[in-house]
Coordinates of C-alpha atoms and ligand atoms in Angstrom, one line a residue:
M1 CA -22.4 -22.0 -29.0
N2 CA -19.7 -23.3 -25.9
I3 CA -19.0 -21.1 -23.4
A4 CA -16.0 -21.7 -21.0
V5 CA -16.2 -20.9 -16.9
L6 CA -12.4 -19.7 -15.6
G7 CA -12.4 -20.2 -12.1
Y8 CA -14.9 -21.8 -9.8
G9 CA -15.1 -20.4 -7.3
T10 CA -17.9 -18.2 -5.2
V11 CA -18.7 -16.5 -8.6
G12 CA -18.1 -19.2 -10.8
S13 CA -20.2 -21.8 -9.2
G14 CA -23.1 -19.4 -9.7
V15 CA -22.6 -18.7 -12.8
V16 CA -22.6 -22.8 -13.6
E17 CA -25.3 -23.0 -11.3
V18 CA -27.2 -20.2 -13.1
F19 CA -26.5 -21.2 -16.2
F20 CA -28.0 -24.9 -15.3
K21 CA -30.5 -24.4 -13.5
N22 CA -32.2 -21.6 -16.6
K23 CA -30.9 -23.0 -19.6
A24 CA -34.0 -23.4 -21.9
N25 CA -34.9 -19.4 -21.0
L26 CA -31.7 -19.3 -21.2
Q27 CA -31.4 -20.7 -24.8
K28 CA -34.9 -18.8 -26.0
K29 CA -33.7 -15.6 -25.1
A30 CA -30.0 -16.3 -26.8
G31 CA -32.2 -17.8 -29.1
Q32 CA -29.3 -20.4 -30.5
E33 CA -28.5 -23.6 -28.0
L34 CA -25.2 -23.1 -25.8
D35 CA -23.5 -25.1 -23.5
I36 CA -20.8 -24.9 -20.7
K37 CA -17.9 -27.2 -22.8
Y38 CA -14.9 -26.5 -19.6
I39 CA -14.8 -25.0 -16.2
L40 CA -11.2 -24.6 -15.9
D41 CA -10.0 -24.3 -12.1
L42 CA -6.3 -26.1 -10.4
R43 CA -8.2 -27.5 -7.6
E44 CA -10.0 -30.9 -7.4
F45 CA -13.8 -31.1 -7.8
P46 CA -14.7 -34.9 -7.9
D47 CA -18.2 -34.8 -6.1
D48 CA -19.2 -32.0 -8.3
P49 CA -22.4 -32.8 -10.6
H50 CA -20.4 -31.4 -13.5
A51 CA -17.2 -32.8 -12.9
A52 CA -16.4 -34.0 -16.1
L53 CA -16.6 -30.1 -17.9
F54 CA -13.3 -29.9 -15.4
T55 CA -10.1 -28.9 -16.9
K56 CA -6.5 -27.8 -15.3
D57 CA -5.2 -27.0 -19.0
F58 CA -6.1 -23.3 -20.3
A59 CA -4.8 -23.6 -23.9
Q60 CA -7.2 -26.9 -24.1
I61 CA -9.8 -23.8 -24.0
A62 CA -7.9 -20.7 -26.4
Q63 CA -7.4 -23.8 -28.5
D64 CA -11.1 -25.0 -29.1
D65 CA -13.0 -22.8 -31.7
S66 CA -16.3 -24.2 -30.8
V67 CA -15.5 -21.9 -27.8
K68 CA -16.8 -18.8 -28.6
V69 CA -17.7 -17.1 -25.0
V70 CA -15.3 -17.1 -21.8
A71 CA -16.3 -16.2 -18.3
E72 CA -13.3 -14.8 -16.7
V73 CA -14.3 -15.5 -13.1
I74 CA -10.9 -15.9 -11.4
G75 CA -10.2 -12.3 -10.4
G76 CA -7.1 -10.5 -9.3
L77 CA -4.4 -9.3 -12.6
E78 CA -2.4 -12.2 -13.3
P79 CA -3.3 -14.9 -14.7
A80 CA -6.7 -12.9 -15.6
Y81 CA -5.1 -10.8 -17.6
T82 CA -3.3 -12.6 -19.8
F83 CA -6.7 -15.3 -20.1
T84 CA -8.5 -12.5 -21.6
K85 CA -6.2 -10.7 -23.7
T86 CA -5.6 -14.6 -25.2
C87 CA -9.4 -15.1 -25.3
L88 CA -10.1 -12.0 -27.1
E89 CA -7.4 -12.8 -29.9
R90 CA -8.8 -15.5 -30.4
G91 CA -11.9 -14.5 -31.1
K92 CA -13.7 -15.2 -28.1
S93 CA -15.9 -12.9 -26.6
V94 CA -15.0 -12.7 -22.6
V95 CA -17.1 -11.7 -19.9
T96 CA -16.0 -11.0 -16.6
S97 CA -16.6 -9.8 -12.2
N98 CA -13.1 -8.9 -12.1
K99 CA -13.1 -5.3 -11.3
E100 CA -9.6 -5.3 -10.5
L101 CA -8.6 -6.0 -14.2
V102 CA -11.1 -3.9 -15.5
A103 CA -10.0 -0.8 -13.7
Q104 CA -6.4 -1.0 -14.4
K105 CA -6.6 -2.9 -18.2
G106 CA -10.0 -1.8 -19.2
A107 CA -8.9 0.8 -22.1
E108 CA -6.9 -1.7 -23.3
L109 CA -8.8 -5.4 -23.0
L110 CA -11.3 -3.0 -24.8
E111 CA -9.4 -2.2 -27.5
I112 CA -7.9 -5.2 -28.4
A113 CA -11.8 -7.1 -28.3
R114 CA -12.5 -4.4 -31.2
A115 CA -9.9 -5.2 -32.9
H116 CA -10.8 -8.4 -33.2
Q117 CA -14.4 -7.8 -33.4
V118 CA -15.8 -9.7 -29.7
N119 CA -17.2 -8.4 -26.9
Y120 CA -15.6 -7.4 -23.4
F121 CA -18.3 -7.3 -20.9
F122 CA -18.3 -6.8 -17.1
E123 CA -21.5 -5.9 -16.3
A124 CA -20.8 -8.0 -13.0
S125 CA -17.8 -6.2 -11.8
V126 CA -19.7 -2.9 -10.2
G127 CA -22.6 -3.3 -8.5
G128 CA -23.0 -7.3 -8.0
G129 CA -26.5 -7.7 -9.9
I130 CA -27.5 -4.1 -10.3
P131 CA -27.4 -3.0 -13.7
I132 CA -25.7 -0.1 -13.8
I133 CA -22.4 -0.7 -16.9
R134 CA -25.1 -1.2 -19.5
P135 CA -27.5 1.6 -18.3
L136 CA -24.4 3.8 -18.3
H137 CA -23.2 3.8 -21.9
M138 CA -26.8 2.6 -23.3
C139 CA -29.8 4.0 -21.7
L140 CA -28.2 7.1 -20.4
A141 CA -26.3 7.7 -23.8
A142 CA -28.2 11.1 -24.2
N143 CA -26.5 12.3 -21.2
S144 CA -23.6 13.7 -20.3
I145 CA -23.2 12.6 -16.6
D146 CA -21.3 15.5 -14.5
E147 CA -21.7 12.8 -11.5
I148 CA -21.6 9.6 -10.2
A149 CA -21.4 8.5 -6.5
G150 CA -22.4 5.3 -4.6
I151 CA -22.3 3.2 -2.0
L152 CA -20.3 0.5 -4.2
N153 CA -19.1 -2.3 -1.7
G154 CA -21.7 -4.4 -0.2
T155 CA -19.2 -5.9 2.7
T156 CA -18.6 -2.4 4.2
N157 CA -22.3 -1.8 3.7
F158 CA -23.1 -4.8 5.7
I159 CA -21.1 -4.0 8.6
L160 CA -22.0 -0.4 8.8
T161 CA -25.2 -1.3 9.5
K162 CA -24.7 -3.7 12.0
M163 CA -22.9 -1.3 14.1
I164 CA -24.8 1.1 12.9
R165 CA -28.4 -0.8 13.7
E166 CA -27.4 -3.2 16.4
G167 CA -23.8 -2.0 18.2
M168 CA -22.0 -5.3 16.7
P169 CA -18.6 -4.8 16.6
F170 CA -16.4 -4.4 13.1
E171 CA -14.7 -7.9 13.6
T172 CA -17.5 -9.9 14.4
A173 CA -19.2 -8.0 10.9
L174 CA -16.7 -8.5 8.8
A175 CA -16.7 -12.3 9.7
L176 CA -20.2 -13.0 9.8
A177 CA -19.3 -10.8 5.7
Q178 CA -17.2 -13.2 4.9
Q179 CA -19.5 -16.8 5.8
L180 CA -22.8 -15.0 3.9
G181 CA -20.1 -14.5 0.4
Y182 CA -19.9 -10.9 0.3
A183 CA -16.0 -10.3 1.1
E184 CA -13.2 -10.3 -1.2
R185 CA -10.5 -13.4 -0.7
N186 CA -8.6 -10.9 1.1
P187 CA -10.9 -8.4 2.4
A188 CA -8.8 -6.0 3.6
A189 CA -9.7 -4.9 -0.3
D190 CA -13.3 -4.2 1.5
V191 CA -12.3 -2.2 4.0
E192 CA -9.7 -0.3 3.1
G193 CA -11.8 0.7 -0.1
Q194 CA -10.0 -0.9 -2.9
D195 CA -12.8 -2.7 -4.2
A196 CA -15.1 0.4 -4.0
C197 CA -12.1 2.0 -5.8
R198 CA -11.7 0.1 -8.6
K199 CA -15.6 0.6 -9.6
I200 CA -15.7 4.2 -9.2
C201 CA -12.4 4.0 -11.4
I202 CA -14.7 2.5 -14.0
L203 CA -18.0 4.2 -13.7
A204 CA -15.9 7.1 -14.0
A205 CA -14.2 5.8 -17.5
L206 CA -18.0 4.8 -18.5
S207 CA -19.6 8.1 -17.5
F208 CA -16.0 10.4 -18.6
G209 CA -14.3 8.5 -21.7
E210 CA -11.5 8.6 -20.2
H211 CA -8.9 5.5 -18.3
V212 CA -9.1 6.2 -14.4
Y213 CA -6.5 4.2 -12.7
P214 CA -6.8 3.0 -9.3
K215 CA -3.8 5.0 -7.8
D216 CA -5.0 8.2 -8.3
V217 CA -8.3 8.0 -6.8
Y218 CA -7.7 9.2 -3.1
T219 CA -8.8 5.9 -0.7
E220 CA -10.0 5.9 2.6
G221 CA -11.8 3.0 4.4
I222 CA -13.8 2.4 7.0
T223 CA -11.6 0.3 9.8
K224 CA -11.1 4.2 11.7
I225 CA -14.7 4.4 12.4
T226 CA -16.0 3.5 15.6
L227 CA -19.5 3.6 17.4
E228 CA -18.9 7.2 18.9
D229 CA -18.5 8.4 15.6
V230 CA -21.5 6.4 14.8
A231 CA -23.6 8.3 17.4
Y232 CA -22.2 11.5 17.1
A233 CA -24.0 11.1 12.9
A234 CA -27.4 10.4 14.0
D235 CA -26.6 13.6 16.3
C236 CA -27.0 15.6 13.2
G237 CA -29.7 12.6 11.6
C238 CA -26.9 11.4 9.9
V239 CA -25.7 7.9 8.9
I240 CA -22.7 6.9 8.2
K241 CA -21.3 4.8 4.3
L242 CA -18.0 4.3 2.5
I243 CA -19.0 6.5 -0.7
G244 CA -17.3 6.0 -4.0
R245 CA -17.6 9.4 -6.0
A246 CA -16.5 10.8 -9.4
K247 CA -17.3 14.3 -11.3
R248 CA -16.6 15.3 -14.0
G249 CA -13.5 18.4 -14.1
E250 CA -14.8 22.1 -14.4
H251 CA -13.9 23.5 -18.1
G252 CA -12.3 20.8 -19.1
G253 CA -9.9 20.5 -16.0
K254 CA -9.2 17.3 -13.6
L255 CA -11.8 15.1 -13.2
S256 CA -12.3 14.2 -8.9
A257 CA -13.0 11.1 -7.5
M258 CA -12.4 10.2 -3.5
V259 CA -13.4 7.1 -1.9
A260 CA -14.1 7.5 1.5
P261 CA -16.6 6.7 4.3
A262 CA -19.1 9.9 5.0
F263 CA -21.8 11.6 7.0
I264 CA -25.1 11.1 5.1
S265 CA -28.5 12.3 5.4
H266 CA -30.3 9.2 6.8
E267 CA -33.3 9.9 4.8
S268 CA -31.7 10.5 1.1
Q269 CA -31.9 7.8 -1.4
L270 CA -28.3 6.6 -0.6
G271 CA -28.8 7.2 3.2
T272 CA -31.3 4.2 3.2
V273 CA -29.2 1.4 1.3
D274 CA -28.6 -0.9 3.8
D275 CA -26.8 -4.6 4.6
V276 CA -25.2 -5.6 1.5
F277 CA -27.3 -3.3 -1.1
N278 CA -25.9 -1.4 -2.7
G279 CA -27.0 2.6 -4.6
I280 CA -25.6 4.0 -7.2
L281 CA -26.6 7.4 -8.4
V282 CA -26.1 9.3 -11.9
R283 CA -26.6 13.4 -12.4
G284 CA -27.0 13.3 -15.5
D285 CA -27.8 16.6 -17.6
A286 CA -30.9 15.3 -19.7
T287 CA -32.1 12.9 -16.7
G288 CA -31.2 14.8 -13.5
D289 CA -30.6 12.0 -10.9
V290 CA -31.6 8.2 -11.5
V291 CA -30.5 5.8 -8.4
F292 CA -29.9 2.1 -9.1
Y293 CA -30.4 0.0 -6.3
G294 CA -30.0 -3.9 -5.5
K295 CA -27.3 -6.5 -4.0
G296 CA -23.7 -5.4 -4.6
A297 CA -22.7 -8.8 -3.5
G298 CA -23.0 -12.6 -3.6
K299 CA -23.1 -15.3 -5.7
L300 CA -26.0 -15.7 -7.5
P301 CA -26.8 -12.2 -7.7
T302 CA -23.0 -11.5 -9.2
A303 CA -23.6 -14.7 -11.4
S304 CA -27.1 -13.3 -12.9
A305 CA -24.3 -10.1 -14.5
V306 CA -22.2 -12.5 -15.3
V307 CA -24.9 -15.0 -17.6
G308 CA -26.7 -11.5 -18.7
D309 CA -23.2 -10.4 -20.2
I310 CA -23.1 -14.3 -21.5
I311 CA -26.7 -14.2 -23.0
D312 CA -25.6 -10.6 -24.4
C313 CA -22.8 -12.3 -26.0
A314 CA -24.2 -15.1 -27.8
K315 CA -26.9 -12.4 -29.2
A316 CA -24.5 -9.5 -30.7
T317 CA -23.0 -9.2 -33.5
G318 CA -19.8 -7.6 -33.8
T319 CA -18.3 -5.1 -30.9
S320 CA -20.3 -3.1 -28.9
P321 CA -19.2 0.4 -30.2
S322 CA -20.5 2.9 -27.3
L323 CA -18.6 0.6 -24.3
R324 CA -15.1 2.0 -24.5
W325 CA -12.9 4.9 -23.1
N326 CA -9.9 6.7 -24.1
P327 CA -6.2 4.9 -22.9
S328 CA -5.1 7.5 -20.3
E329 CA -0.8 8.2 -18.9
G330 CA -3.0 8.3 -15.2
G331 CA -2.5 11.8 -13.4
N332 CA -6.5 12.9 -14.7
V333 CA -7.2 13.9 -11.1
A334 CA -7.7 16.4 -8.5
S335 CA -5.6 16.0 -5.6
R336 CA -6.9 15.2 -2.7
E337 CA -6.0 18.6 -1.4
E338 CA -7.9 20.5 -3.9
N339 CA -10.9 18.1 -2.4
V340 CA -13.5 21.3 -0.7
T341 CA -16.0 19.3 2.1
R342 CA -17.6 19.8 5.4
M343 CA -16.2 17.6 7.5
Y344 CA -16.9 16.4 10.9
L345 CA -14.1 16.5 13.5
R346 CA -14.1 14.5 16.9
L347 CA -11.0 16.3 19.2
Q348 CA -9.8 15.3 22.8
S349 CA -7.7 17.0 25.4
D350 CA -7.6 17.6 29.4
T351 CA -5.9 20.9 28.4
V352 CA -7.1 23.2 25.6
K353 CA -10.5 24.3 25.9
L354 CA -11.5 22.9 22.7
P355 CA -14.9 25.1 21.9
Q356 CA -12.8 27.8 21.6
A357 CA -9.9 26.2 19.7
V358 CA -12.1 25.1 17.1
G359 CA -13.9 28.4 16.7
K360 CA -10.8 30.2 16.5
L361 CA -9.7 28.4 13.6
F362 CA -12.5 27.7 11.8
G363 CA -15.1 29.9 12.9
E364 CA -19.0 29.2 13.3
V365 CA -19.0 25.2 13.4
H366 CA -22.3 22.6 14.4
T367 CA -21.5 21.1 17.6
L368 CA -22.8 17.4 18.0
N369 CA -23.2 15.4 21.0
R370 CA -23.8 11.5 22.0
A371 CA -25.0 9.8 25.3
G372 CA -21.9 9.0 27.7
Q373 CA -19.7 12.0 26.1
A374 CA -15.9 12.2 28.0
A375 CA -15.9 15.8 29.3
D376 CA -12.7 16.2 27.6
E377 CA -14.3 15.4 23.7
Y378 CA -15.8 17.9 21.6
A379 CA -17.5 16.8 18.2
C380 CA -18.6 18.8 15.8
I381 CA -19.0 19.8 11.9
I382 CA -16.9 22.4 10.5
S383 CA -18.3 24.7 7.5
E384 CA -16.9 23.9 3.3
R385 CA -13.5 24.7 2.8
P386 CA -10.4 22.7 0.8
E387 CA -8.7 19.9 2.8
H388 CA -5.5 21.6 2.5
E389 CA -6.8 24.0 5.2
I390 CA -8.5 21.8 7.4
D391 CA -5.4 19.4 7.5
A392 CA -3.5 22.8 8.3
A393 CA -5.4 24.0 10.6
I394 CA -5.9 20.0 12.8
A395 CA -1.8 20.5 12.6
K396 CA -2.4 23.5 15.0
L397 CA -4.3 21.8 17.1
E398 CA -1.9 19.0 17.0
G399 CA 0.9 21.6 17.9
M400 CA -1.6 22.6 20.7
G401 CA -1.6 19.0 22.4
V402 CA -4.9 18.1 20.9
T403 CA -6.0 14.3 19.8
L404 CA -7.6 14.2 16.8
M405 CA -9.9 10.6 17.1
G406 CA -12.3 11.2 14.3
K407 CA -12.1 12.7 10.9
V408 CA -14.8 12.3 8.4
R409 CA -15.9 13.6 5.2
V410 CA -19.8 15.3 5.3
L411 CA -21.6 15.0 1.4
D412 CA -25.0 16.1 0.4
Y413 CA -25.9 12.8 -1.2
Ligands
HSE1 N1 -16.4 -7.3 -2.1 C1 -17.1 -7.2 -2.7 C2 -18.3 -6.5 -2.2 C3 -17.6 -7.8 -4.1 O1 -18.7 -6.9 -0.8 O2 -19.0 -5.7 -2.3 C4 -18.9 -7.2 -4.8 O3 -17.7 -6.5 -5.8

């Protein structure tokens, strides 16, 4: 069985490396001979040990019927979408790490795969090397999944860990994450939360059976988190993590989904997930909580998941029946304003008596302290209420001349 690899970036070169390193073993597991026949990339790699396999011509791959599995590791929507569609329509299975494409076009591409009796597998699209897609639609198939929440982006978890443990500035930690091959080509997708958003959309679609579009999911990154917020979190036994979460709608209503930084207990399962590691908590009605943990980014962990999918394509006969969800027009996610949450607030004013003003608007609160706290700064956690109420109360404070310095949801995971 011949394989083609589309894209020779961090993940693509990892796929080729893992494949040739473990080829004999992979063939045993697949029960047949396997070979990489083409590597597609527009760049030149004259000194690469696999230089003879390179082509710039996608049509050569599409038209070669001996190529049965294609690994799309280009990333982004185009040309990945057109290439994937063409391959599936020509009866080739496609495996990918491309979360952007799956989150945007997953329902459609799965349908095309089914129509041509091939597979579209994307284990590497969520959680890097952590098995999560296959466990969700196979091992946990007996459950109704009620909720799924996780630390889904290695880069931001790496940055936050460096800020929390070493007081490292944001930019230094980001540069380090880029050097280590964790970050997206445009790291704004990591730090602004879009990468985690794509991943929670995929997990939500798989868990709740309907396509969820990233545009419908409120997404907030970590760029506004400061070392002061980190210190206040520590005062209540919490750490700040970027959490992606999705919950089944009650009584058939809209589902709730969001990506945002959150205070979570440093002793909780997700609170102990540090560095580039990801943690994903799945709440099933039969299993209760199941937690998946491992390296969520990086060349070889991600390549491991892609190559695993290649082996599964070689072993599979026909399309996997359980990997599917229904298309959607969008608009199936409740708005941020309806979200009910506890909230950490950091406020500053040299004229308003903040504890009194906050008490009047929010009732009883949990006051927080930090070393070096300025006299005109006040931080607290307010009790649970809908976000539209919190927004309105903050607007009142701002009307009185109070500055909002920080606002982070407080979660129970
Ligand atoms: N940039 C991503 C991350 C890579 O940091 O998690 C894996 O999807």
